[in-house]
Each structure stands twice: as C-alpha cells, then as structure tokens.
XYZ file of C-alpha atoms in Angstrom:
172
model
C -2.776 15.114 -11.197
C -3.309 11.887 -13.480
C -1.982 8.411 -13.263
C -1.377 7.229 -17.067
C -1.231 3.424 -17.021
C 0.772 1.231 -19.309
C -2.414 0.746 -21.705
C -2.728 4.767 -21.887
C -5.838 5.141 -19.552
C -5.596 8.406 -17.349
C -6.608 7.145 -14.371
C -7.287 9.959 -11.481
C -6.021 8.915 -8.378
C -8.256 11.050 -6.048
C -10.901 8.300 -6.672
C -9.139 5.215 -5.889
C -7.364 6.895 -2.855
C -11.059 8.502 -1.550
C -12.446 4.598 -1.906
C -9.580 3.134 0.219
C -9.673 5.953 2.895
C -13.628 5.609 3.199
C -12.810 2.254 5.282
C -12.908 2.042 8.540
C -9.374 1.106 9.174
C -7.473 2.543 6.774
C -6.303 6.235 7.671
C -4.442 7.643 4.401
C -3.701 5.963 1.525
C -1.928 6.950 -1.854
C -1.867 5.332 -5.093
C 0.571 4.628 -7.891
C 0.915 3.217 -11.128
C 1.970 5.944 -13.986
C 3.267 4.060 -16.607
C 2.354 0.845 -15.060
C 0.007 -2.340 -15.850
C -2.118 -2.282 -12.643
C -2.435 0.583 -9.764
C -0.534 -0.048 -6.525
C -1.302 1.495 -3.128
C 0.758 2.543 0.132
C -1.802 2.436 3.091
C -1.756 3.613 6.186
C -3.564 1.957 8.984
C -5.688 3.462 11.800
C -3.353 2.759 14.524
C -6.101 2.604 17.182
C -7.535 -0.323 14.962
C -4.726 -1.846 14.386
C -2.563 -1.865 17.702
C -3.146 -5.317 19.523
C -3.366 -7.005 16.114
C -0.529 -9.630 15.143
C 0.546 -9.322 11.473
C -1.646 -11.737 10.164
C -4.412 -9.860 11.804
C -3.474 -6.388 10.508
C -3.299 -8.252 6.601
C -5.994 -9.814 6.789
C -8.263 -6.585 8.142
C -6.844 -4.140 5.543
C -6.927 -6.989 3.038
C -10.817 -7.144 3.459
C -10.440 -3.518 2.771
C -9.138 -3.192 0.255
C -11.585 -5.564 -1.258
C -14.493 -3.552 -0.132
C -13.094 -0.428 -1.731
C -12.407 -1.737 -5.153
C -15.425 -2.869 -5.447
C -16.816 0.596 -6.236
C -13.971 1.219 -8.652
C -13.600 0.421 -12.506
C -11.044 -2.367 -13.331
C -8.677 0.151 -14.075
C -8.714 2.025 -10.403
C -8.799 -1.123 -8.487
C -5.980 -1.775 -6.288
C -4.047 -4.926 -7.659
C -1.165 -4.920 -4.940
C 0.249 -2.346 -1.288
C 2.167 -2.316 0.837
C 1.087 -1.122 4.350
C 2.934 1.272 6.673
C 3.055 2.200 10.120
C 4.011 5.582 9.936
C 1.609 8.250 8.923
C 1.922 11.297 6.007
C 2.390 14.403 7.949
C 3.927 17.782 7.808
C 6.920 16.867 10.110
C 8.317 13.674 8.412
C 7.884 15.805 4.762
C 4.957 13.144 3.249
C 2.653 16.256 3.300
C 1.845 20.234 2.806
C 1.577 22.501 4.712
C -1.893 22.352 2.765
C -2.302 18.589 4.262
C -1.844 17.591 0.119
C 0.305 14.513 -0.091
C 3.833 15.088 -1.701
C 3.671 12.283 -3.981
C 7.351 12.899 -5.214
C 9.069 12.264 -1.602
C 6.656 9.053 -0.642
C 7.554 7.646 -3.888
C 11.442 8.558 -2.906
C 10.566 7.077 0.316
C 8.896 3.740 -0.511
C 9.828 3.390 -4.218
C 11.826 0.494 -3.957
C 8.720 -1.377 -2.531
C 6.641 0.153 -4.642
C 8.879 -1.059 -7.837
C 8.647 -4.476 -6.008
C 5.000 -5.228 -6.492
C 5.722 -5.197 -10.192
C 8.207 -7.862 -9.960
C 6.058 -10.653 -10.716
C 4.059 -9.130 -13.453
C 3.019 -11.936 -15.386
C 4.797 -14.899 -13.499
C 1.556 -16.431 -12.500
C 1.005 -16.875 -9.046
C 2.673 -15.411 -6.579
C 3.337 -17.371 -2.898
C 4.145 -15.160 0.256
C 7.746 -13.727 -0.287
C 10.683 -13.487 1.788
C 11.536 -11.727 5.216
C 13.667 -8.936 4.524
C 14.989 -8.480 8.362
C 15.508 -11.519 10.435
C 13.589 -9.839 13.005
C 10.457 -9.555 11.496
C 7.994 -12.464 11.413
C 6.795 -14.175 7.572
C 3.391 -13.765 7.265
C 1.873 -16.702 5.234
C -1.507 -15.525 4.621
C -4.209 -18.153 2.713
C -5.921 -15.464 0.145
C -6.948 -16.190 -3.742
C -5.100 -14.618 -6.818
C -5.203 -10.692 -7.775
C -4.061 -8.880 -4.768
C -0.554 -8.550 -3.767
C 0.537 -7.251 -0.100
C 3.192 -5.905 1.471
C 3.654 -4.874 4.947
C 6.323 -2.155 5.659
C 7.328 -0.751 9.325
C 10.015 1.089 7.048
C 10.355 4.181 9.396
C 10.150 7.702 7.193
C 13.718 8.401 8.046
C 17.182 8.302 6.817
C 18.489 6.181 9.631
C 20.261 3.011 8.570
C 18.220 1.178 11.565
C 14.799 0.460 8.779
C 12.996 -2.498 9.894
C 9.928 -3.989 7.692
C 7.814 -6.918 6.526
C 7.651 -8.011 3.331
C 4.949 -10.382 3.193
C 3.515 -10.852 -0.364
C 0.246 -13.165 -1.433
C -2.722 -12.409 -3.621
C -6.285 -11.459 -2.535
C-alpha cells in the first residue's frame, strides 16, 4: 500500500510507521496523508510508560518522539502533525487482522474526523493550542516551536455516544 501526497510523491507508509514504533514509548502507530500536503500520524502509547503521566507529560514524551523518529525520515515521510490515543489496534475492537495487519479503512472511519482536523490550518501560519472539545478534559498548553501539530484523543474505539477526548493542538 502507498500514500500519494498532494505533490504526487508515493510515499510508503511502512517506513514512517516502523520509525515511530522503534521508540520506546510509542506502541503502534499508523500514518496518513493520501492526497494530502504533509503525512499525519495516529499513535498509540505504551501504556506502562505512559500511566502516571499528566497530559502535558504524555505530549511532551511522545512529542520528543516523534522528533527522534523523523529524523531518520526524508522530508516527505516525516510526521508534520497526530493525534495520540489510548486505546490500542487489536483484533477485538476491528483496528486489526486476524493477520495483526492494521485495517487502515476502519481507523480512518474511526478517527477521520481528527485526522481531517490536522489539516485545518494548512497554511494559516502558526497554530496556538486549540480548544477542549469535552468540558471534562483538561487544555493542554504545551510551549513547543513550529512544524508539529498534536492531538491527544481518549476517543474510545466504540460506537457509544459517551466519547471523551483531548484536543490539544501546538507545533513541535
């Protein structure tokens, strides 16, 4: 399977998704951007890693990440924006195969509206940290440079009206 960006470069995602999962804390990962300007990611923490970290903790770990892993990729593999999730890609919630292969088609069902949000501010300059989307979850106001963009999702793979997640955006 190829990714073919918005500039026409066929962009295999194995590599960029092999780079991310090579860290320490980050347990699966899969990346999007057919069609798109820039690759996106949805990543999937090691929860042992991760589980007495606040928010800002848990960004700024896979944030560092992140960084570490594009820096063995070309400028069009590197992860520009993700969104992290709580909930891993398995065979019982439907993310994988039986053949532990992620099913692209139903994550992107899953999280596509998140993933279509890290393309809203193509081009707008800088972006700040964005709005809570559930008055119980916390903002995250993170201090990072430009060219990253994060989200944080506890968006449970269900169909339950109860979803619950963080959508705290800034650039790395």
């Amino acid at each position: 399977e190829l990714i073919v960006n918005s500039g026409g470069d066929n962009i295999a995602p194995t590599r960029p998704e092999g780079s991310l999962t090579f860290q320490e804390t980050i347990f699966q990962a899969m990346v999007e951007g057919d069609r798109r300007p820039y690759l996106v990611a949805i990543i999937v923490p090691e929860e042992d890693k991760i589980s007495k970290l606040k928010d800002k903790e848990i960004y700024d770990l896979i944030s560092s990440e992140v960084k570490k892993a594009n820096e063995n990729l070309s400028s069009i593999e590197k992860i520009r924006k993700f969104i992290i999730v709580r909930d891993p890609f398995s065979t019982d919630n439907g993310l994988l195969t039986p053949t532990m292969k992620i099913r692209r088609h139903k994550i992107k069902e899953m999280y596509g509206e998140e993933l279509d949000d890290l393309y809203a501010h193509v081009g707008s300059g800088d972006i700040s940290v964005s709005q809570v989307l559930n008055a119980s979850a916390k903002l995250l106001e993170p201090a990072v440079p430009e060219q990253t963009e994060i989200s944080f999702s506890n968006k449970a793979p269900t169909t339950a009206g109860n979803d619950v997640y963080i959508d705290g955006v800034g650039n790395l």
